[in-house]
Tab-separated table of C-alpha atoms in Angstrom:
chain	number	residue	atom	x	y	z
A	401	MET	CA	47.382	81.778	59.579
A	402	TRP	CA	43.891	82.181	61.299
A	403	PRO	CA	43.897	83.755	64.586
A	404	ARG	CA	44.043	81.533	67.568
A	405	GLY	CA	40.581	79.594	68.158
A	406	PHE	CA	39.120	80.100	64.704
A	407	THR	CA	39.430	77.317	62.031
A	408	ARG	CA	38.569	77.529	58.440
A	409	HIS	CA	35.899	74.970	57.108
A	410	LEU	CA	36.643	73.668	53.525
A	411	GLY	CA	33.391	72.274	51.950
A	412	CYS	CA	34.163	69.527	49.566
A	413	CYS	CA	32.186	69.112	46.531
A	414	CYS	CA	34.164	66.334	44.909
A	415	SER	CA	31.031	64.211	44.006
A	416	ARG	CA	29.198	67.339	42.520
A	417	THR	CA	31.358	67.330	39.241
A	418	PRO	CA	29.568	67.320	36.024
A	419	ALA	CA	31.359	64.192	34.643
A	420	THR	CA	31.279	60.909	36.384
A	421	THR	CA	34.076	60.436	38.798
A	422	SER	CA	33.106	56.849	40.331
A	423	LYS	CA	36.295	55.392	39.261
A	424	ILE	CA	38.598	58.180	39.782
A	425	PRO	CA	40.242	58.212	43.411
A	426	ALA	CA	39.371	61.324	45.417
A	427	LEU	CA	42.916	62.738	45.337
A	428	GLN	CA	42.845	62.783	41.686
A	429	ARG	CA	39.494	64.578	41.142
A	430	PRO	CA	39.618	68.331	39.891
A	431	ALA	CA	36.992	69.416	42.618
A	432	PHE	CA	39.562	67.747	45.454
A	433	ALA	CA	42.272	69.600	43.661
A	434	ARG	CA	40.688	72.764	44.132
A	435	VAL	CA	40.193	71.978	48.026
A	436	ALA	CA	43.670	70.894	48.475
A	437	ALA	CA	44.974	73.898	46.991
A	438	ALA	CA	43.072	76.031	49.605
A	439	ALA	CA	43.828	73.765	52.526
A	440	HIS	CA	45.948	74.805	55.391
A	441	PRO	CA	46.947	73.094	58.790
A	442	GLY	CA	44.140	73.511	61.142
A	443	ASP	CA	41.454	73.568	58.509
A	444	ILE	CA	38.434	71.144	58.629
A	445	LEU	CA	37.609	69.250	55.359
A	446	THR	CA	34.000	68.549	55.687
A	447	VAL	CA	32.060	66.156	53.717
A	448	SER	CA	28.341	65.120	53.667
A	449	GLU	CA	28.923	61.519	53.649
A	450	LEU	CA	32.407	59.602	53.401
A	451	PHE	CA	31.412	57.364	50.571
A	452	ARG	CA	30.430	60.173	48.311
A	453	LEU	CA	34.169	61.226	48.790
A	454	CYS	CA	35.865	57.893	48.608
A	455	ARG	CA	34.745	54.930	46.756
A	456	ASP	CA	36.556	52.099	48.522
A	457	LEU	CA	38.723	51.234	51.647
A	458	VAL	CA	42.171	52.294	49.829
A	459	ASP	CA	40.665	55.599	48.739
A	460	ILE	CA	39.514	56.328	52.467
A	461	HIS	CA	43.007	55.707	53.787
A	462	ALA	CA	44.583	57.872	50.956
A	463	VAL	CA	42.542	60.829	52.041
A	464	ARG	CA	43.156	60.150	55.597
A	465	ASP	CA	46.832	60.059	54.900
A	466	TRP	CA	46.471	63.212	52.999
A	467	CYS	CA	44.575	64.924	55.702
A	468	GLN	CA	47.160	63.783	58.503
A	469	ALA	CA	50.291	64.855	56.308
A	470	ARG	CA	48.642	68.381	56.039
A	471	GLY	CA	47.266	68.757	59.426
A	472	VAL	CA	43.631	69.144	58.057
A	473	VAL	CA	40.841	67.787	60.231
A	474	LEU	CA	38.313	65.454	58.246
A	475	ARG	CA	34.710	65.489	59.330
A	476	VAL	CA	31.912	63.580	58.124
A	477	LEU	CA	28.132	65.004	58.485
A	478	SER	CA	26.143	61.947	58.061
A	479	GLY	CA	26.614	58.106	58.391
A	480	PRO	CA	28.157	55.833	60.852
A	481	LEU	CA	31.404	58.044	61.153
A	482	SER	CA	29.600	61.291	61.668
A	483	ASN	CA	30.275	61.139	65.569
A	484	PHE	CA	34.138	61.473	64.882
A	485	HIS	CA	35.520	64.773	65.527
A	486	ASP	CA	38.518	64.119	63.404
A	487	LEU	CA	38.515	60.979	61.117
A	488	ALA	CA	42.143	61.928	60.330
A	489	ALA	CA	43.135	61.711	63.828
A	490	ASN	CA	46.224	59.540	64.187
A	491	ASP	CA	45.258	57.341	67.371
A	492	ALA	CA	44.703	53.615	67.366
A	493	THR	CA	41.024	53.710	68.292
A	494	THR	CA	39.976	55.944	65.435
A	495	ALA	CA	41.920	53.665	62.934
A	496	LEU	CA	40.346	50.601	64.231
A	497	ILE	CA	36.874	51.796	64.034
A	498	ILE	CA	37.610	53.586	60.753
A	499	ASN	CA	38.843	50.289	59.339
A	500	VAL	CA	36.165	48.235	60.693
A	501	ILE	CA	33.109	50.568	59.285
A	502	THR	CA	34.781	51.113	56.063
A	503	ALA	CA	35.402	47.469	55.719
A	504	VAL	CA	31.662	46.660	56.172
A	505	GLY	CA	30.705	49.562	53.750
A	506	GLN	CA	33.207	48.006	51.185
A	507	PHE	CA	31.784	44.551	51.864
A	508	GLN	CA	28.070	46.028	51.081
A	509	ARG	CA	29.348	47.751	47.944
A	510	ASP	CA	30.958	44.661	46.640
A	511	LEU	CA	28.042	42.550	47.435
A	512	GLN	CA	25.831	45.007	45.741
A	513	ASN	CA	27.979	44.818	42.596
A	514	GLU	CA	27.868	40.944	42.659
A	515	LEU	CA	24.185	41.103	42.906
A	516	THR	CA	23.663	43.324	40.098
A	517	ALA	CA	26.191	41.266	37.878
A	518	GLU	CA	23.952	38.292	38.752
A	519	GLY	CA	20.676	40.214	37.692
A	520	ILE	CA	22.286	41.215	34.600
A	521	ALA	CA	23.502	37.753	33.633
A	522	ALA	CA	19.958	36.439	34.423
A	523	ALA	CA	18.203	39.052	32.459
A	524	GLU	CA	20.615	38.373	29.540
A	525	ALA	CA	19.843	34.709	29.589
A	526	GLU	CA	16.198	35.169	29.335
A	527	GLY	CA	16.802	37.999	26.510
A	528	ARG	CA	15.267	40.677	28.610
A	529	TYR	CA	18.350	42.807	28.862
A	530	ARG	CA	19.612	45.762	26.768
A	531	GLY	CA	16.285	47.284	25.724
A	532	ARG	CA	13.041	46.771	24.343
A	533	PRO	CA	12.621	43.846	22.016
A	534	PRO	CA	11.892	44.838	18.413
A	535	ALA	CA	8.160	45.210	17.330
A	536	LEU	CA	8.508	43.097	14.447
A	537	SER	CA	10.204	39.524	14.598
A	538	SER	CA	12.124	38.302	11.893
A	539	ALA	CA	9.398	36.750	9.818
A	540	ARG	CA	7.270	39.742	10.001
A	541	LEU	CA	10.224	42.047	9.381
A	542	GLU	CA	10.953	40.364	6.255
A	543	GLU	CA	7.353	40.616	5.089
A	544	VAL	CA	7.360	44.347	5.845
A	545	ARG	CA	10.648	44.771	3.832
A	546	SER	CA	9.527	42.855	0.775
A	547	ALA	CA	6.139	44.467	0.910
A	548	PHE	CA	7.874	48.034	0.897
A	549	THR	CA	10.472	47.271	-1.889
A	550	ASP	CA	8.316	44.724	-4.096
A	551	GLN	CA	4.724	46.160	-3.859
A	552	GLY	CA	5.743	49.788	-2.832
A	553	ALA	CA	3.281	49.751	0.077
A	554	SER	CA	3.436	53.029	2.170
A	555	ILE	CA	4.764	53.077	5.872
A	556	ALA	CA	1.323	54.106	7.057
A	557	ALA	CA	-0.483	50.865	5.325
A	558	LEU	CA	2.280	48.542	6.509
A	559	ALA	CA	1.856	49.714	10.048
A	560	ARG	CA	-1.941	49.398	10.091
A	561	ALA	CA	-1.498	45.788	8.335
A	562	HIS	CA	0.919	44.630	11.027
A	563	GLY	CA	-0.397	46.394	14.042
A	564	VAL	CA	2.591	48.412	14.841
A	565	SER	CA	3.649	52.071	14.950
A	566	ARG	CA	4.965	53.767	11.808
A	567	ALA	CA	8.263	54.274	13.810
A	568	ALA	CA	8.513	50.525	14.190
A	569	VAL	CA	8.056	50.274	10.498
A	570	ARG	CA	10.652	52.919	9.731
A	571	THR	CA	13.027	51.056	12.083
A	572	ALA	CA	12.199	47.832	10.104
A	573	LEU	CA	13.101	49.473	6.978
A	574	ALA	CA	16.333	51.157	7.935
A	575	GLY	CA	18.557	50.889	4.881
A	576	LEU	CA	16.012	50.942	2.543
A	577	LEU	CA	15.024	54.535	3.234
A	578	PRO	CA	16.943	57.563	2.186
A	579	ASP	CA	19.430	58.797	4.915
A	580	ARG	CA	18.666	55.926	7.162
A	581	PRO	CA	21.791	53.776	8.337
A	582	VAL	CA	21.262	50.125	8.682
A	583	PRO	CA	21.128	49.382	12.345
A	584	PRO	CA	23.573	46.905	13.749
A	585	PRO	CA	22.027	43.421	14.210
A	586	ARG	CA	20.454	42.770	17.660
A	587	SER	CA	21.893	40.028	19.742
A	588	GLY	CA	19.464	37.646	21.372
């Protein structure tokens, strides 16, 4: 135990792991497990921003409950909850304010996800989603393929004749060239 008046600060790097952890609850992440193993009553768990550690309202409550059960102070350095000395405090005012602010944050996140889904749907409807359109349309694609197989035209000559790059011609000829697999058909 630390001498009276001293506290240990546990920096949390839960969002700085090499693999994406956006769908993994904070308490299940490897970095949080390392912090949890070192935590003792009276320690301060400091995070830069609450939504970097917790992804939703349920996750925030789980981390708060974990801190309360272990006597660990939860402190946030930036954002609307940075003025609290201890977000894991077990009093009604702290609980109310955290619930309101995190509910608004969750609402913003849900709204952003809805808008993103709408944007993707609109782009797919217009055929603009999932990458760049092929340089050679279906009619020109067949011309290039038949000129290559029937007439033995070179890739460079085909590229000049159709006004596209040699890479575009190679893509069009995939499956006809040695060691080039046939790409899956494009939807759209």
